[in-house]
mmCIF file of C-alpha atoms in Angstrom:
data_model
loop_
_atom_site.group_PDB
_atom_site.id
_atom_site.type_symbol
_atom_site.label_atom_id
_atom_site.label_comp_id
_atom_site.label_asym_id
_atom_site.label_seq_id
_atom_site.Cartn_x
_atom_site.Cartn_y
_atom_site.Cartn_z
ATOM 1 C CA UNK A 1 -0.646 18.517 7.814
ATOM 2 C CA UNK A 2 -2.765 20.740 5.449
ATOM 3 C CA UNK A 3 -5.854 20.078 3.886
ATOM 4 C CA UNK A 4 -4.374 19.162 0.790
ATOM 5 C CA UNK A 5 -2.362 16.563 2.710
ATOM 6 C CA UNK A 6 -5.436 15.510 4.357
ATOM 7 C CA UNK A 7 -7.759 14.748 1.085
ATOM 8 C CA UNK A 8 -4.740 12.975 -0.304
ATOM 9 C CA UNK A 9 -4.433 10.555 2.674
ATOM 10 C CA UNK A 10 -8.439 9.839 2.529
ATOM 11 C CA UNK A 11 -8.730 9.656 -1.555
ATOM 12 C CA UNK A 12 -6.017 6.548 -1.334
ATOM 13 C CA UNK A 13 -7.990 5.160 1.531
ATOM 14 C CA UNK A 14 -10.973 5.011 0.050
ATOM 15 C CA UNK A 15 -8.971 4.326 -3.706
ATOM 16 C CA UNK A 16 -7.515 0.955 -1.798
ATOM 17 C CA UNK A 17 -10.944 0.257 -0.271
ATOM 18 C CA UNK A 18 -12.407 1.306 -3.548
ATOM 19 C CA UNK A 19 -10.268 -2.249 -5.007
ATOM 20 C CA UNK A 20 -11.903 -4.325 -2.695
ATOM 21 C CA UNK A 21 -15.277 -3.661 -4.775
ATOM 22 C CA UNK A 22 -13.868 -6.472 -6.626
ATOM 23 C CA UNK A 23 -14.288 -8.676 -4.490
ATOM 24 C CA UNK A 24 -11.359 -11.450 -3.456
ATOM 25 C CA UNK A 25 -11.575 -15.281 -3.896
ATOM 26 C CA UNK A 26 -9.011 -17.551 -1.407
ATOM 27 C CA UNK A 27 -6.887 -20.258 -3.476
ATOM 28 C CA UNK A 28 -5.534 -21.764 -0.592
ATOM 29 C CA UNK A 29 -5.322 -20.960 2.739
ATOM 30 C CA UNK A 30 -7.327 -18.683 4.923
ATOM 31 C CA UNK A 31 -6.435 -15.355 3.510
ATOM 32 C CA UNK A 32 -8.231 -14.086 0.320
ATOM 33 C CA UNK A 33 -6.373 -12.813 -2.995
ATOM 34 C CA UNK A 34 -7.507 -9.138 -3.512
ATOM 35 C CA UNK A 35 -6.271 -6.339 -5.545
ATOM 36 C CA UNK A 36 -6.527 -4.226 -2.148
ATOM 37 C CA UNK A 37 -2.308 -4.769 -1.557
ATOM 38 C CA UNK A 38 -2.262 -2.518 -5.040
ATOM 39 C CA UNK A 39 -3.530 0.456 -3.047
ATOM 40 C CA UNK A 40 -1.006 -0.081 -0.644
ATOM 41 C CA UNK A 41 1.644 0.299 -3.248
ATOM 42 C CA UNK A 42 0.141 2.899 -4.790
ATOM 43 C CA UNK A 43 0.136 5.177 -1.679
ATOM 44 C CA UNK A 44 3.350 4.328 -0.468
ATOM 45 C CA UNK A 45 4.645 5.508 -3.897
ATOM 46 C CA UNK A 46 2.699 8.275 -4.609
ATOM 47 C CA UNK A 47 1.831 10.100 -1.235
ATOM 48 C CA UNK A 48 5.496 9.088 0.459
ATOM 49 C CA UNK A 49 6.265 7.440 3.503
ATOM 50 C CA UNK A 50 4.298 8.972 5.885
ATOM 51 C CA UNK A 51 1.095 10.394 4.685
ATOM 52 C CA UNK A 52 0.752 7.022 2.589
ATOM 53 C CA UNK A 53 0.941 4.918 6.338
ATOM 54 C CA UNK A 54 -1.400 7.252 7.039
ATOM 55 C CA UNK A 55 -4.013 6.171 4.756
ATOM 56 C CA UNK A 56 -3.736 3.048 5.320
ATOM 57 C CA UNK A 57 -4.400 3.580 8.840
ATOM 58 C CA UNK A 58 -7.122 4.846 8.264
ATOM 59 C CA UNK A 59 -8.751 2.706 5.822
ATOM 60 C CA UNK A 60 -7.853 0.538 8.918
ATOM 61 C CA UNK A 61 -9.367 2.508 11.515
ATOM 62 C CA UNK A 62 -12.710 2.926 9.188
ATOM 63 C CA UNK A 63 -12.731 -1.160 9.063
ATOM 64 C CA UNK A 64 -12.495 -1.483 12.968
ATOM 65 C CA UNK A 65 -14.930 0.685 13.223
ATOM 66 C CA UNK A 66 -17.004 -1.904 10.878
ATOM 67 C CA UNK A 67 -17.182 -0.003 7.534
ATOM 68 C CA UNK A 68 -17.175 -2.802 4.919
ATOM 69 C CA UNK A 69 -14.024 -1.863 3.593
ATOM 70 C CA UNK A 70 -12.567 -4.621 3.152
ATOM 71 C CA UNK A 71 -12.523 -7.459 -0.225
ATOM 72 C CA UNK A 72 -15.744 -9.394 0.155
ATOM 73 C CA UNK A 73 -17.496 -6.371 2.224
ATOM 74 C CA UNK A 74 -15.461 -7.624 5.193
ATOM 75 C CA UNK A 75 -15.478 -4.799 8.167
ATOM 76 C CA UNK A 76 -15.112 -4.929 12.217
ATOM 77 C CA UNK A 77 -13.291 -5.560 14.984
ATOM 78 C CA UNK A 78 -13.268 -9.130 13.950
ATOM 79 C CA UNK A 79 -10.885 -8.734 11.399
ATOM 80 C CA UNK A 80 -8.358 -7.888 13.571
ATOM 81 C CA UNK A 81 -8.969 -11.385 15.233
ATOM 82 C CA UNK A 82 -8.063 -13.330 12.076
ATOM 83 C CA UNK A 83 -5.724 -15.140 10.086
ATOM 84 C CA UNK A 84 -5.567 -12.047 7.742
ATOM 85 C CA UNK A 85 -4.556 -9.606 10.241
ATOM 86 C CA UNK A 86 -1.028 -9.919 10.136
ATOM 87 C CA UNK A 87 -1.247 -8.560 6.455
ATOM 88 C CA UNK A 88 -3.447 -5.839 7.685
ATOM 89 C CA UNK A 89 -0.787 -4.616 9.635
ATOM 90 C CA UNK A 90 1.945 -4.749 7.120
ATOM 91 C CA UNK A 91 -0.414 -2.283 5.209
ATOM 92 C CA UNK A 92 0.346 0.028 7.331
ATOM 93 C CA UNK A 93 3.964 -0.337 7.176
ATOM 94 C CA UNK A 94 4.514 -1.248 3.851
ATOM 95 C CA UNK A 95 4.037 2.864 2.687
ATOM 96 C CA UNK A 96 6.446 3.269 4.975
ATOM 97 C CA UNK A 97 8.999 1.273 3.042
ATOM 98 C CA UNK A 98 8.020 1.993 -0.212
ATOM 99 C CA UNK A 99 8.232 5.817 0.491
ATOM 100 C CA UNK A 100 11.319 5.679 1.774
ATOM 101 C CA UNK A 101 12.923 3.580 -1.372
ATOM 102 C CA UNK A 102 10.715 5.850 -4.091
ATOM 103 C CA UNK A 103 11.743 8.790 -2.718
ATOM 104 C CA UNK A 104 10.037 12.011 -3.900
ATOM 105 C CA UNK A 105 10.796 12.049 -7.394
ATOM 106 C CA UNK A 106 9.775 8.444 -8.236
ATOM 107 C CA UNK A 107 11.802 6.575 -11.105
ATOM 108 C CA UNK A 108 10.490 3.413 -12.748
ATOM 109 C CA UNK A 109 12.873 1.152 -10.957
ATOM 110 C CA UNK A 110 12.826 2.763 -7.273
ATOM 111 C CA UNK A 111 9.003 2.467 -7.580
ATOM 112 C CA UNK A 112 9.262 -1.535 -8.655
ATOM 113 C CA UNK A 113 11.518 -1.739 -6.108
ATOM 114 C CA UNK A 114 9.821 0.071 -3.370
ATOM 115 C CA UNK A 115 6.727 -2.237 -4.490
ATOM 116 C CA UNK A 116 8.904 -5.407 -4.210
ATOM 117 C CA UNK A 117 10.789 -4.705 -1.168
ATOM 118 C CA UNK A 118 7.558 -3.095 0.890
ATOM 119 C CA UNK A 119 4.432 -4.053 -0.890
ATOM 120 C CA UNK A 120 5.335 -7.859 -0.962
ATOM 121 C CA UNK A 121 8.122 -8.472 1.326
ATOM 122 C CA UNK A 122 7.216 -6.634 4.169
ATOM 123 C CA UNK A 123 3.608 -7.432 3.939
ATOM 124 C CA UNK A 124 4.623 -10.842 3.959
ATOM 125 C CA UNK A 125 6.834 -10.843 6.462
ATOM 126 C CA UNK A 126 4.060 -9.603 8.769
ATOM 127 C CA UNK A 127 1.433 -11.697 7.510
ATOM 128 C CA UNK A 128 3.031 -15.087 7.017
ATOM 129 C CA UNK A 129 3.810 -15.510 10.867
ATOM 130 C CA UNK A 130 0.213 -14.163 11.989
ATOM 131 C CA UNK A 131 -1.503 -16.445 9.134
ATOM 132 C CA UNK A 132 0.942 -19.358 10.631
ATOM 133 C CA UNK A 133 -0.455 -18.797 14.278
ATOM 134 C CA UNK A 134 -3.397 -18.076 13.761
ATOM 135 C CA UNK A 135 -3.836 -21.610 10.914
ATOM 136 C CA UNK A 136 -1.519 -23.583 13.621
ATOM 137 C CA UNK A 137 0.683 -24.607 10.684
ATOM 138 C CA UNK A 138 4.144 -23.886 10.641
ATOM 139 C CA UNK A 139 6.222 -21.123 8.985
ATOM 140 C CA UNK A 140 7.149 -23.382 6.192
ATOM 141 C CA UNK A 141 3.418 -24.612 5.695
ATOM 142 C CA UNK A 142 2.574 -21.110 5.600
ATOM 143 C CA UNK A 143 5.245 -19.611 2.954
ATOM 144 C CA UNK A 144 4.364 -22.311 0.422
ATOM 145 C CA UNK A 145 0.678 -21.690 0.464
ATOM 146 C CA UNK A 146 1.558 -17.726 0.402
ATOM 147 C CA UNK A 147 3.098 -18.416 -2.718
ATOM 148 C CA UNK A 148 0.083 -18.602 -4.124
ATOM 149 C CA UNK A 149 0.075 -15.032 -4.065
ATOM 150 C CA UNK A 150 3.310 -14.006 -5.273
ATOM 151 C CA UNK A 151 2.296 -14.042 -9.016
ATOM 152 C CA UNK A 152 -0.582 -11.257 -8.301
ATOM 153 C CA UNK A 153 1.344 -9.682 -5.897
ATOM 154 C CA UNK A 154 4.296 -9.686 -8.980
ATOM 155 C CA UNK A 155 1.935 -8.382 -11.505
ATOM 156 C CA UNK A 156 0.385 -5.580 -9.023
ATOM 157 C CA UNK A 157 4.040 -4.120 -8.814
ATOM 158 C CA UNK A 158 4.579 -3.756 -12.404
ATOM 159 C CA UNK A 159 1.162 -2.380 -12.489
ATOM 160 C CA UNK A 160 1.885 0.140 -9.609
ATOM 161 C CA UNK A 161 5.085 1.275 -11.603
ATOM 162 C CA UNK A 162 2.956 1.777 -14.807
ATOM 163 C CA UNK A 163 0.502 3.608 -12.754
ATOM 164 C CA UNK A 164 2.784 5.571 -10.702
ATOM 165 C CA UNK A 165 5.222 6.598 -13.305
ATOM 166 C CA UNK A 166 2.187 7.357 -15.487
ATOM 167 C CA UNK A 167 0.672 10.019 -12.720
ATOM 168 C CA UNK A 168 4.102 11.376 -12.353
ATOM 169 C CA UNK A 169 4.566 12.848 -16.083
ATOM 170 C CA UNK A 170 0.899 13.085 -16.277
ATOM 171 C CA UNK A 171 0.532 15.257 -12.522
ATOM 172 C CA UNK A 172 3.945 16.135 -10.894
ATOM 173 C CA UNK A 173 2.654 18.060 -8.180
ATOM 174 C CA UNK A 174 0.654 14.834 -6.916
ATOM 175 C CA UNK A 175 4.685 13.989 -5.801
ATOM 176 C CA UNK A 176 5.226 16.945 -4.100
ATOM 177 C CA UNK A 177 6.142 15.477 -0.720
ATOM 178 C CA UNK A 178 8.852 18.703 0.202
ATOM 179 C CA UNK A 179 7.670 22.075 1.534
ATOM 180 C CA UNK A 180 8.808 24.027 -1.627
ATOM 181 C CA UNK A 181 5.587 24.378 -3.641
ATOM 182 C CA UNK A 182 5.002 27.548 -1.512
ATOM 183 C CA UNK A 183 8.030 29.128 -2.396
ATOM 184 C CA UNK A 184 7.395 27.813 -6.299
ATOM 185 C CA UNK A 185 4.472 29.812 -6.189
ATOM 186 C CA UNK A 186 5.940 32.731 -4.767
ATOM 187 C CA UNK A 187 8.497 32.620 -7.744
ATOM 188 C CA UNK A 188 5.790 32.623 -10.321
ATOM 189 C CA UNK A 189 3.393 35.137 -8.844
ATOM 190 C CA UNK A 190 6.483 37.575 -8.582
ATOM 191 C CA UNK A 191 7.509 37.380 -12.224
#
């Protein structure tokens, strides 16, 4: 990876850990409602499959290591121990999805999509069953008070398209997930 690569992966760590300023409040249930799972989106989309797991890994790694990085100044090794680590974990795989859907020249409905499919569903899917073990409810139990989320979680995809198409026309090159921008530049400096 280069160093570009590099500050990309730490700006949307600290961008996603940046949302958690906000703090989080819990409706129901014992996993708070942040705007952290925008991030998530956001890198998947915008960095790609790869370098955007990467970031979240590493917002990860700085939590373990007991940064407060987390909504509600939340850091350590005990998060991994909770009801919201499930979630955690689909952070780091949800990128992975979304990357693969937007592709590297992100249109409006690949990115809603990607944010659908791996921002909600497949956070969900690995944070429903942890929250469920961890609460001692059952899978049902669990999905219904999830649901409390899904209208956030809705309006944090259209929001992530927005923002993601947005940076695209705005900043192209912030897409530029191949290996051509060297040979780009070569084009242009021998014209």
């Amino acid at each position: 990876m280069s160093a570009r690569d590099l500050a990309r992966i730490a700006v949307f760590a600290a961008l996603t850990a940046g949302m958690g300023l906000l703090g989080s409040f819990t409706v129901a249930g014992a996993v708070p409602i942040t705007l952290q799972t925008l991030g998530v989106m956001l890198a998947g989309a915008v960095l790609g499959p790869w370098r955007g797991a990467a970031s979240m890994a590493l917002l990860l790694l700085g939590v373990a290591i007991g940064l407060p990085l987390l909504a509600g100044g939340r850091g350590g090794i005990g998060v991994f121990a909770s009801p919201t680590v499930g979630y955690l974990i689909g952070w780091v795989i949800a990128p992975i999805v979304i990357g693969l859907i937007v592709g590297s020249r992100p249109v409006w409905w690949r990115v809603a999509l990607g944010s659908l499919v791996g921002g909600i569903l497949v956070v969900y899917l690995f944070g429903i069953p942890v929250q469920a073990w961890f609460t001692q409810l059952s899978i049902t139990e669990t999905i219904i008070t999830s649901l409390v989320f899904l209208p956030g979680d809705l309006l944090k995809m259209v929001i992530a398209t927005v923002v993601t198409m947005g940076l695209y026309r705005a900043y192209p090159r912030a897409f530029d997930t191949t290996q051509h921008a060297p040979k780009q530049l070569a084009a242009h400096t021998s014209s």
